[in-house]
CSV table of C-alpha atoms in Angstrom, one decimal:
chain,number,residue,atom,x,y,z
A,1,UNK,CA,0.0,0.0,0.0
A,2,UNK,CA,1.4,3.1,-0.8
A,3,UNK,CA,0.4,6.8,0.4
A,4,UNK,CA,0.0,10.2,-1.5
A,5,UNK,CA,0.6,13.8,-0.1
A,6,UNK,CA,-1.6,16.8,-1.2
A,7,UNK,CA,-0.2,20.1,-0.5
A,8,UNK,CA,-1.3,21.8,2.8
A,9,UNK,CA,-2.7,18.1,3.9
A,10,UNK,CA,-1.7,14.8,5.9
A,11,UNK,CA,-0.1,11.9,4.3
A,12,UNK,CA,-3.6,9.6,2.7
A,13,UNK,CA,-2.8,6.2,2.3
A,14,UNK,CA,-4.0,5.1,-1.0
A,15,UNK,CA,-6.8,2.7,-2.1
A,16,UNK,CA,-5.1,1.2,-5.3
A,17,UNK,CA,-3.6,-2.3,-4.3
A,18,UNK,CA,-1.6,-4.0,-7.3
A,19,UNK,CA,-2.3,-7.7,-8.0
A,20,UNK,CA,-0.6,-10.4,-8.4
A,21,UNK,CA,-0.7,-12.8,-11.6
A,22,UNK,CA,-2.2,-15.5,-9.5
A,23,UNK,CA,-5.1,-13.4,-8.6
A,24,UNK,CA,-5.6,-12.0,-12.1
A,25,UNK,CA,-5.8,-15.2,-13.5
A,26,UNK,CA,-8.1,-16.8,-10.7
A,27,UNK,CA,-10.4,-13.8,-11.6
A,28,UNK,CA,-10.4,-14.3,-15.6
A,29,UNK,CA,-11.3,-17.5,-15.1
A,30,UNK,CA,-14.1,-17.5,-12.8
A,31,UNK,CA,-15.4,-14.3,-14.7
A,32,UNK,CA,-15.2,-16.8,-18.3
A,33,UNK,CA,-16.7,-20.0,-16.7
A,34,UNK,CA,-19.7,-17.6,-15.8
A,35,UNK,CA,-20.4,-16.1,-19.0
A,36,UNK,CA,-20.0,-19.9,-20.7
A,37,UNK,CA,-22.5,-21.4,-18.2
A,38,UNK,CA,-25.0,-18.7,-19.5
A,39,UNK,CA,-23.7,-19.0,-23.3
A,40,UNK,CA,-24.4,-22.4,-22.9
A,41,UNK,CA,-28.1,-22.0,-21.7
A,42,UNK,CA,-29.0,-19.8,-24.2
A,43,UNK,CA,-27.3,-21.5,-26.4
A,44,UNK,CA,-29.8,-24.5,-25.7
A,45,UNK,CA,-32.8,-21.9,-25.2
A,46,UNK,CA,-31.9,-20.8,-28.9
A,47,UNK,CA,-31.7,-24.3,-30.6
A,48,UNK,CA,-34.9,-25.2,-28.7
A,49,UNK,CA,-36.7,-22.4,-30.1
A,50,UNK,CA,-35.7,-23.0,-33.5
A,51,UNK,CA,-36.3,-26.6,-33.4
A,52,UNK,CA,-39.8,-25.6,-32.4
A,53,UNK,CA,-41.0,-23.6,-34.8
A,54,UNK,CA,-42.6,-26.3,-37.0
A,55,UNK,CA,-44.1,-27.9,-34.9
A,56,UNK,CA,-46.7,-24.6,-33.8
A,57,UNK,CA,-47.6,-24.9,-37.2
A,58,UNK,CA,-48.1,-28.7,-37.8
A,59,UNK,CA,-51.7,-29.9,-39.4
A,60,UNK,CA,-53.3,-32.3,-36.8
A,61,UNK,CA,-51.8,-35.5,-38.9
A,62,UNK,CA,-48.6,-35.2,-37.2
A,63,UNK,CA,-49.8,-35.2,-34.0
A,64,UNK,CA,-50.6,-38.7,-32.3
A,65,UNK,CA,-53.4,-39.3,-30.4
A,66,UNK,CA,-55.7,-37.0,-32.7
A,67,UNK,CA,-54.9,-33.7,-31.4
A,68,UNK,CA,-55.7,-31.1,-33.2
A,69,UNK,CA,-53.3,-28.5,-32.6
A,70,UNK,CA,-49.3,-28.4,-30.5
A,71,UNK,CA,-51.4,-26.8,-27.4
A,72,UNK,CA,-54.0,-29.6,-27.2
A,73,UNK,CA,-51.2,-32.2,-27.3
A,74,UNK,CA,-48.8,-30.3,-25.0
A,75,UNK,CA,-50.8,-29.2,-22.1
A,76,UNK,CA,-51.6,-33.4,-21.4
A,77,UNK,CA,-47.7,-33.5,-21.0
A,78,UNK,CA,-47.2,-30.6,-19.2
A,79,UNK,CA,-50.0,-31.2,-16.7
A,80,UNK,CA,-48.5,-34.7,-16.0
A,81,UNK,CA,-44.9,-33.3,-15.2
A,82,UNK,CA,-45.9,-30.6,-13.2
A,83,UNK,CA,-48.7,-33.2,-11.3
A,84,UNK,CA,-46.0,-36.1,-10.9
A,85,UNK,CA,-43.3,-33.4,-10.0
A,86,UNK,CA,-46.3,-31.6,-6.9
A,87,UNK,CA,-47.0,-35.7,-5.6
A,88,UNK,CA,-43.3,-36.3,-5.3
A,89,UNK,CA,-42.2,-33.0,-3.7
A,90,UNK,CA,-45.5,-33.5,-1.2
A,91,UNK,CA,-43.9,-36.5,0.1
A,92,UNK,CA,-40.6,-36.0,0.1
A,93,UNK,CA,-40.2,-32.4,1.4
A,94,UNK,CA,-41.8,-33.0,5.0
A,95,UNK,CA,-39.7,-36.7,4.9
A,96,UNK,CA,-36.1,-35.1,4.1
A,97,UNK,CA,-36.8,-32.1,6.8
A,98,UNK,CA,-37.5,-35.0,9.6
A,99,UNK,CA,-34.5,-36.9,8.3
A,100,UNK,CA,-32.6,-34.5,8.4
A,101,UNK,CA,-33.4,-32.5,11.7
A,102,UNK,CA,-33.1,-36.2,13.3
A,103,UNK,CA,-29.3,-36.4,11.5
A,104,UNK,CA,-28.2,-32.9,12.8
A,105,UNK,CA,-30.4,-32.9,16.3
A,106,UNK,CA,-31.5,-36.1,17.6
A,107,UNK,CA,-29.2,-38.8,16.6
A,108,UNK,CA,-26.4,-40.3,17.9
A,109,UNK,CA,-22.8,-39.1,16.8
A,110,UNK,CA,-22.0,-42.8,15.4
A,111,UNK,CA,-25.6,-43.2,13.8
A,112,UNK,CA,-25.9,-39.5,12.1
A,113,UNK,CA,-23.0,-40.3,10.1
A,114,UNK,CA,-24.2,-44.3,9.6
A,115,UNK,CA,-27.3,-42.4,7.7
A,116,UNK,CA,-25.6,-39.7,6.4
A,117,UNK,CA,-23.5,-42.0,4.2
A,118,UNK,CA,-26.8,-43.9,3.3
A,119,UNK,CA,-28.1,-40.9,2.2
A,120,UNK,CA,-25.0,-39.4,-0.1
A,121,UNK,CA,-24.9,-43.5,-2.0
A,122,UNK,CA,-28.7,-43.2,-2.1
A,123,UNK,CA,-28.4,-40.1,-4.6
A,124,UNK,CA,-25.8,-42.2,-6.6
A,125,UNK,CA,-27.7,-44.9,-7.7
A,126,UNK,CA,-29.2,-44.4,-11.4
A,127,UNK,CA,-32.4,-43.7,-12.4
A,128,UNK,CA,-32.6,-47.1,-14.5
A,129,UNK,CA,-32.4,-49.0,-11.1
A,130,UNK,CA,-35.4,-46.9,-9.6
A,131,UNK,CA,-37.1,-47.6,-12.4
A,132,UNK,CA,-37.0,-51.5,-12.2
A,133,UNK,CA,-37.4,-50.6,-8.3
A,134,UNK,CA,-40.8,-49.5,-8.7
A,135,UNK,CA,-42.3,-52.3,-11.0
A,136,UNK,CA,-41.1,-54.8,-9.4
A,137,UNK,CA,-41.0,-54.2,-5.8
A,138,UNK,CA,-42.7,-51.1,-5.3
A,139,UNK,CA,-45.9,-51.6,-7.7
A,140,UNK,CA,-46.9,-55.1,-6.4
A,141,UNK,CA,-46.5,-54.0,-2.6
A,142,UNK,CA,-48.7,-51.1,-3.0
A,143,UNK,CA,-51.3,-52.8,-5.7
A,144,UNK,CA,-53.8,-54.1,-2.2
A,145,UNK,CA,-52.9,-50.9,-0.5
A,146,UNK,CA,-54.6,-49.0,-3.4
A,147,UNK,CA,-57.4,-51.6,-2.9
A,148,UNK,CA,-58.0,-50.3,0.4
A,149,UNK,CA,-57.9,-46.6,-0.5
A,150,UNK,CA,-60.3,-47.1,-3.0
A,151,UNK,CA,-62.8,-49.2,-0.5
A,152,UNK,CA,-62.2,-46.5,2.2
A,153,UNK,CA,-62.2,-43.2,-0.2
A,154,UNK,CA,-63.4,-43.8,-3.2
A,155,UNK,CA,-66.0,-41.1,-2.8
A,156,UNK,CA,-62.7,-38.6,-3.0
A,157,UNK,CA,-62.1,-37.9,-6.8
A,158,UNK,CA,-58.4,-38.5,-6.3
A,159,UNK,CA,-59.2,-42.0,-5.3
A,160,UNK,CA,-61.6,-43.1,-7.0
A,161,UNK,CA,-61.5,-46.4,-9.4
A,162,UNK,CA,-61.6,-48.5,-10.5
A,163,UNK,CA,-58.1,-49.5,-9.2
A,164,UNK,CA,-55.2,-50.4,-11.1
A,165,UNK,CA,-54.3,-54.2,-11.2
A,166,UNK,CA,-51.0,-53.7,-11.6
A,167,UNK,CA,-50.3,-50.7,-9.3
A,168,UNK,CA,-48.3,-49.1,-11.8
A,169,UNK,CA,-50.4,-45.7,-11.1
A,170,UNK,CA,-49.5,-42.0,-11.0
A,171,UNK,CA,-49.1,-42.0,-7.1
A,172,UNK,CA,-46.5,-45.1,-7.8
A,173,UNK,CA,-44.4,-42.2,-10.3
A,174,UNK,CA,-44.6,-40.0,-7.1
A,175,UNK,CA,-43.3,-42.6,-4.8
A,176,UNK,CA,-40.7,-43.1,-6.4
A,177,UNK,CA,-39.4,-39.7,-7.8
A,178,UNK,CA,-39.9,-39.0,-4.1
A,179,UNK,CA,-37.1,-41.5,-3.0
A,180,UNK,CA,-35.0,-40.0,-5.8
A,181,UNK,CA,-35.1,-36.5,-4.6
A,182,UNK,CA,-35.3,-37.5,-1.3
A,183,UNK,CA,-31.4,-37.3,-0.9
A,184,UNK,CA,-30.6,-34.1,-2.4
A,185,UNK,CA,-33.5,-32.5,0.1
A,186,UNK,CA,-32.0,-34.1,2.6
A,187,UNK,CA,-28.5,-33.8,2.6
A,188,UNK,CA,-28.8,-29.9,1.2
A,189,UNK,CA,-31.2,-29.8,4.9
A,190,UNK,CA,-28.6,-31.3,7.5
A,191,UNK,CA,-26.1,-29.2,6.4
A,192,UNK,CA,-28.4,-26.0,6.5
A,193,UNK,CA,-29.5,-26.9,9.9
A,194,UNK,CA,-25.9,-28.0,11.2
A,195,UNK,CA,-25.3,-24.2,10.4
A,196,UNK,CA,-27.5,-22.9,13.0
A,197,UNK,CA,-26.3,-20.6,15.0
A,198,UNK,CA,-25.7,-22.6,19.0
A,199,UNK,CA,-25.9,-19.3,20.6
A,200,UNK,CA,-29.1,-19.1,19.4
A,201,UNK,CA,-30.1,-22.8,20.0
A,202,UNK,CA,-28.4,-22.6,23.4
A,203,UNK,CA,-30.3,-19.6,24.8
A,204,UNK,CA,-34.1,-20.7,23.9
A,205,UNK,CA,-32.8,-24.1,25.6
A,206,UNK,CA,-31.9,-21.8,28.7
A,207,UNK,CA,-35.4,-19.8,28.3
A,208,UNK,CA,-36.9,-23.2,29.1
A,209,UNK,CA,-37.5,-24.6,25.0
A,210,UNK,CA,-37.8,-28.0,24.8
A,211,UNK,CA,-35.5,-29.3,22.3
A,212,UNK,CA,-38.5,-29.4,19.8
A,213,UNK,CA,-39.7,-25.6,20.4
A,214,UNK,CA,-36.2,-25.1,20.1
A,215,UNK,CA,-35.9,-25.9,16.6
A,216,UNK,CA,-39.4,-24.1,15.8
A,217,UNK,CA,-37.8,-21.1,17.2
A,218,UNK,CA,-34.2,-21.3,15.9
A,219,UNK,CA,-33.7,-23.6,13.5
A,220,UNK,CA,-36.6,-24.1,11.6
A,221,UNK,CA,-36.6,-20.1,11.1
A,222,UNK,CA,-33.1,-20.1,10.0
A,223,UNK,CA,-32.9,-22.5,7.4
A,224,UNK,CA,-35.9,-21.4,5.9
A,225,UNK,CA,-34.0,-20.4,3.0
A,226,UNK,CA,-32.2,-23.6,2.7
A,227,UNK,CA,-35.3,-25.3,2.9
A,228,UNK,CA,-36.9,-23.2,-0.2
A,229,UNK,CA,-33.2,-24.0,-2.2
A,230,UNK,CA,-33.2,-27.5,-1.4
A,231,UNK,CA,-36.7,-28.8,-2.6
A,232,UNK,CA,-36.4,-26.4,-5.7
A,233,UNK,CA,-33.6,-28.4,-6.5
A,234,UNK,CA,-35.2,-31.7,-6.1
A,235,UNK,CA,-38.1,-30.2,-8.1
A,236,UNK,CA,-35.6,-30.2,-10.8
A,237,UNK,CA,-35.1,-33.8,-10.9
A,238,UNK,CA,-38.6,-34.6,-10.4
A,239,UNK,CA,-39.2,-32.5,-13.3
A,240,UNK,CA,-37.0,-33.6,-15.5
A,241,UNK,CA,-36.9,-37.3,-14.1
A,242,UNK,CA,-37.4,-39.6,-17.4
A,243,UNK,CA,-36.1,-43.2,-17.6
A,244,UNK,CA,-38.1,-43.7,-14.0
A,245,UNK,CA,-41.3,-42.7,-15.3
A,246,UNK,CA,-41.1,-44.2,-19.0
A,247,UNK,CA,-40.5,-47.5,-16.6
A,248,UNK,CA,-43.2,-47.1,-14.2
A,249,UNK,CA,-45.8,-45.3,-15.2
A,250,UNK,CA,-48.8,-46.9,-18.0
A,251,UNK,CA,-49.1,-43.3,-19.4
A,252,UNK,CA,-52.3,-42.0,-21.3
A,253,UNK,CA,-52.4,-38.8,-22.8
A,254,UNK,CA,-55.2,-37.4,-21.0
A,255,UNK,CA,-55.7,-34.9,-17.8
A,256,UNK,CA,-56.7,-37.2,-15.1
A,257,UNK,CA,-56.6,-36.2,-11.9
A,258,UNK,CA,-57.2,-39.4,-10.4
A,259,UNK,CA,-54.3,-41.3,-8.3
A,260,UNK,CA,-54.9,-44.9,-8.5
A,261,UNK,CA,-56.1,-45.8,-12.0
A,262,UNK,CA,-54.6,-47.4,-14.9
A,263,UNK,CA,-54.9,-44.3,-16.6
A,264,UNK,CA,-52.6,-41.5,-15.8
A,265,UNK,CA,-51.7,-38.7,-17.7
A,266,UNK,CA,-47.7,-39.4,-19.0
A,267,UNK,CA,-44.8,-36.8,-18.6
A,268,UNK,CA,-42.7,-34.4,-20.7
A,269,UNK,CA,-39.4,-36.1,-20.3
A,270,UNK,CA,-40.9,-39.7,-20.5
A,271,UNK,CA,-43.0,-38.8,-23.8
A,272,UNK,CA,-39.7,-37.7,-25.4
A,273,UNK,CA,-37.9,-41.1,-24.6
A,274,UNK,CA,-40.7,-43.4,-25.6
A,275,UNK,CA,-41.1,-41.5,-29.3
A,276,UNK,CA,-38.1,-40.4,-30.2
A,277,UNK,CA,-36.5,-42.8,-31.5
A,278,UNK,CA,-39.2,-43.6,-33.7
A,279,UNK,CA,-39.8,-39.7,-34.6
A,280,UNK,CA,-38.9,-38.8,-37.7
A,281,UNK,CA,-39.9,-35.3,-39.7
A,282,UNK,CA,-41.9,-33.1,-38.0
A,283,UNK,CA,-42.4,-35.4,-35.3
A,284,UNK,CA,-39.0,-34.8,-34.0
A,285,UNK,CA,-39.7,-30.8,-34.0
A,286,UNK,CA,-42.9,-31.4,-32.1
A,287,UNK,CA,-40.6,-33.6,-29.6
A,288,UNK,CA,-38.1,-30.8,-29.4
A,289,UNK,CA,-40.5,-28.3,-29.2
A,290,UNK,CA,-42.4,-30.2,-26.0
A,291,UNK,CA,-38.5,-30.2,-24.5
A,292,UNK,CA,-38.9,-26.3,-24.8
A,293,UNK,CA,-42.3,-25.8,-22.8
A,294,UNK,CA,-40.1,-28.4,-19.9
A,295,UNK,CA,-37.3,-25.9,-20.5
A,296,UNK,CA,-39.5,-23.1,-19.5
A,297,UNK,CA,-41.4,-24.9,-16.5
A,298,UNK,CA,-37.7,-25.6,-15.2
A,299,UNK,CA,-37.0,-22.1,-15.8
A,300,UNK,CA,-39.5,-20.5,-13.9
A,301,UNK,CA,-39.6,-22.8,-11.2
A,302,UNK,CA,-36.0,-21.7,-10.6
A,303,UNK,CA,-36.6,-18.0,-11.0
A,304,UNK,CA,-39.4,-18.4,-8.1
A,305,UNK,CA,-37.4,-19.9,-6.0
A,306,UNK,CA,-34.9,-17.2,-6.4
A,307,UNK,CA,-37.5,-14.6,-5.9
A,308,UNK,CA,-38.9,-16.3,-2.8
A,309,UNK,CA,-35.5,-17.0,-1.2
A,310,UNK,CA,-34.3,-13.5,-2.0
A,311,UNK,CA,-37.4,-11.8,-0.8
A,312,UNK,CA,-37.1,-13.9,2.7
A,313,UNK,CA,-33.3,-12.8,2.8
A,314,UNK,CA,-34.5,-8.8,2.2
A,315,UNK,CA,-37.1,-9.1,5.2
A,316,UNK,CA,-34.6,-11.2,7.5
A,317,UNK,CA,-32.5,-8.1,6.8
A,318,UNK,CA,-35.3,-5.3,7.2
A,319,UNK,CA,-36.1,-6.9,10.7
């Protein structure tokens, strides 16, 4: 640091600090490896877009199922991802949070990291392998438990039959998509809540907490945001999810609410993998062009998520 002198004034010690190489480098880098991550994505935004543009204008022939225009045979798909992708996150989200507050809170030293391991090699194994999971393990089990839903609940719309005999349903998708996500929620949670403050855990314990109204008054609150960043990641997957879907589900191309049936309406990413490699013409463009609406979806869940968390962190900040 060097200083400058101005006539009839102190010494001022100077703001400019010199770099080293190392440092100007390091910077270059980071500053190109940003701009190619969002060359890239509009890169893919761009060839998307172009890819689509037949396909808005495609006669009805080209469309399979008899749909008369890209809208009437998109919204199906779309409704089916974003459904599949709400189930999953609805059982996984309150799962990984319990999980994970018994990791950093409740468990054992020895047993915290036994499951924490079991969680990291449970977001390694492939999607394939969840897949073959869920018909043959997964669909049978649940197959008498749907039974029993429908007996019980029928009267519900979401439960009503007539049941599916071979359990491969909608709510079978969201199992397990939820198991899939269910590690990324999690581990992205215990590491959130391991950074909780213990000045703050340690003096609602001393206002008398119990160790549960202790994390509703400390915890909970501070890794609200973590919470928010966490399931919008596994909302990703889910969203995108493909090869466990194209396994599982019987799709139809239809907008059925209804859980247990052996029609449910098919997703974006699975539609693509069961036609494409048949697709030729404008049937790939119409395939492309479904990849785009899942591109936006993806998108704007993201950019909620950002707005949400950001929002949170600007009050947190006012108060």
């Amino acid at each position: 640091m060097t200083t400058t002198a101005q006539p009839g004034s102190r010494m001022v010690p100077s703001t400019k600090v010199k770099q080293r190489p190392g440092d100007r480098v390091f910077g270059t880098l980071t500053v190109v490896s940003g701009g190619l991550i969002l060359a890239v994505l509009a890169a893919v935004a761009v060839f998307l877009f172009v890819q689509s543009l037949p396909a808005f204008v495609a006669p009805a022939a080209d469309f399979k199922g008899g749909f008369s225009s890209f809208w009437s045979y998109v919204w199906p798909l779309a409704f089916g991802t974003i459904w599949a992708a709400f189930l999953a996150m609805l059982i996984a989200v309150p799962l990984a949070i319990g999980i994970a507050l018994f990791i950093s809170h409740y468990a054992p030293r020895r047993l915290a990291q036994g499951l924490g391991y079991i969680i990291d090699l449970l977001a390694a194994v492939p999607s394939v392998v969840f897949g073959l999971w869920g018909i043959t393990v997964l669909a049978p089990l649940v197959q008498p438990f749907y039974t029993t839903l429908v007996e019980w609940f029928g009267w519900i719309p979401l439960f009503a039959g007539p049941v599916s005999g071979t359990g491969r349903t909608i709510l079978t998708v969201a199992i397990v998509l939820a198991v899939m996500v269910l590690p990324i929620i999690t581990a992205i949670c215990r590491e959130v809540f391991l950074q909780t403050p213990v000045l703050h855990e340690e003096a609602a314990l001393a206002l008398g907490a119990t160790r549960w109204e202790m994390i509703q008054m400390a915890v909970l609150p501070f890794g609200r945001a973590g919470i928010i960043s966490a399931s919008m990641l596994g909302l990703g997957r889910a969203l995108g999810e493909t090869m466990a879907v194209a396994m599982v589900l019987s799709p139809s191309p239809q907008i059925i609410f209804h859980l247990l049936t052996s029609e449910n309406p098919t997703t974006i990413a699975a539609n693509i993998a069961l036609n494409f490699p048949e697709a030729h013409g404008t049937g790939v463009n119409i395939l492309l062009a479904t990849g785009l609406i899942l591109f936006l979806i993806t998108l704007a869940v993201n950019m909620l998520a950002r707005f949400i968390i950001n929002r949170r962190k600007a009050f947190s900040g006012a108060n």
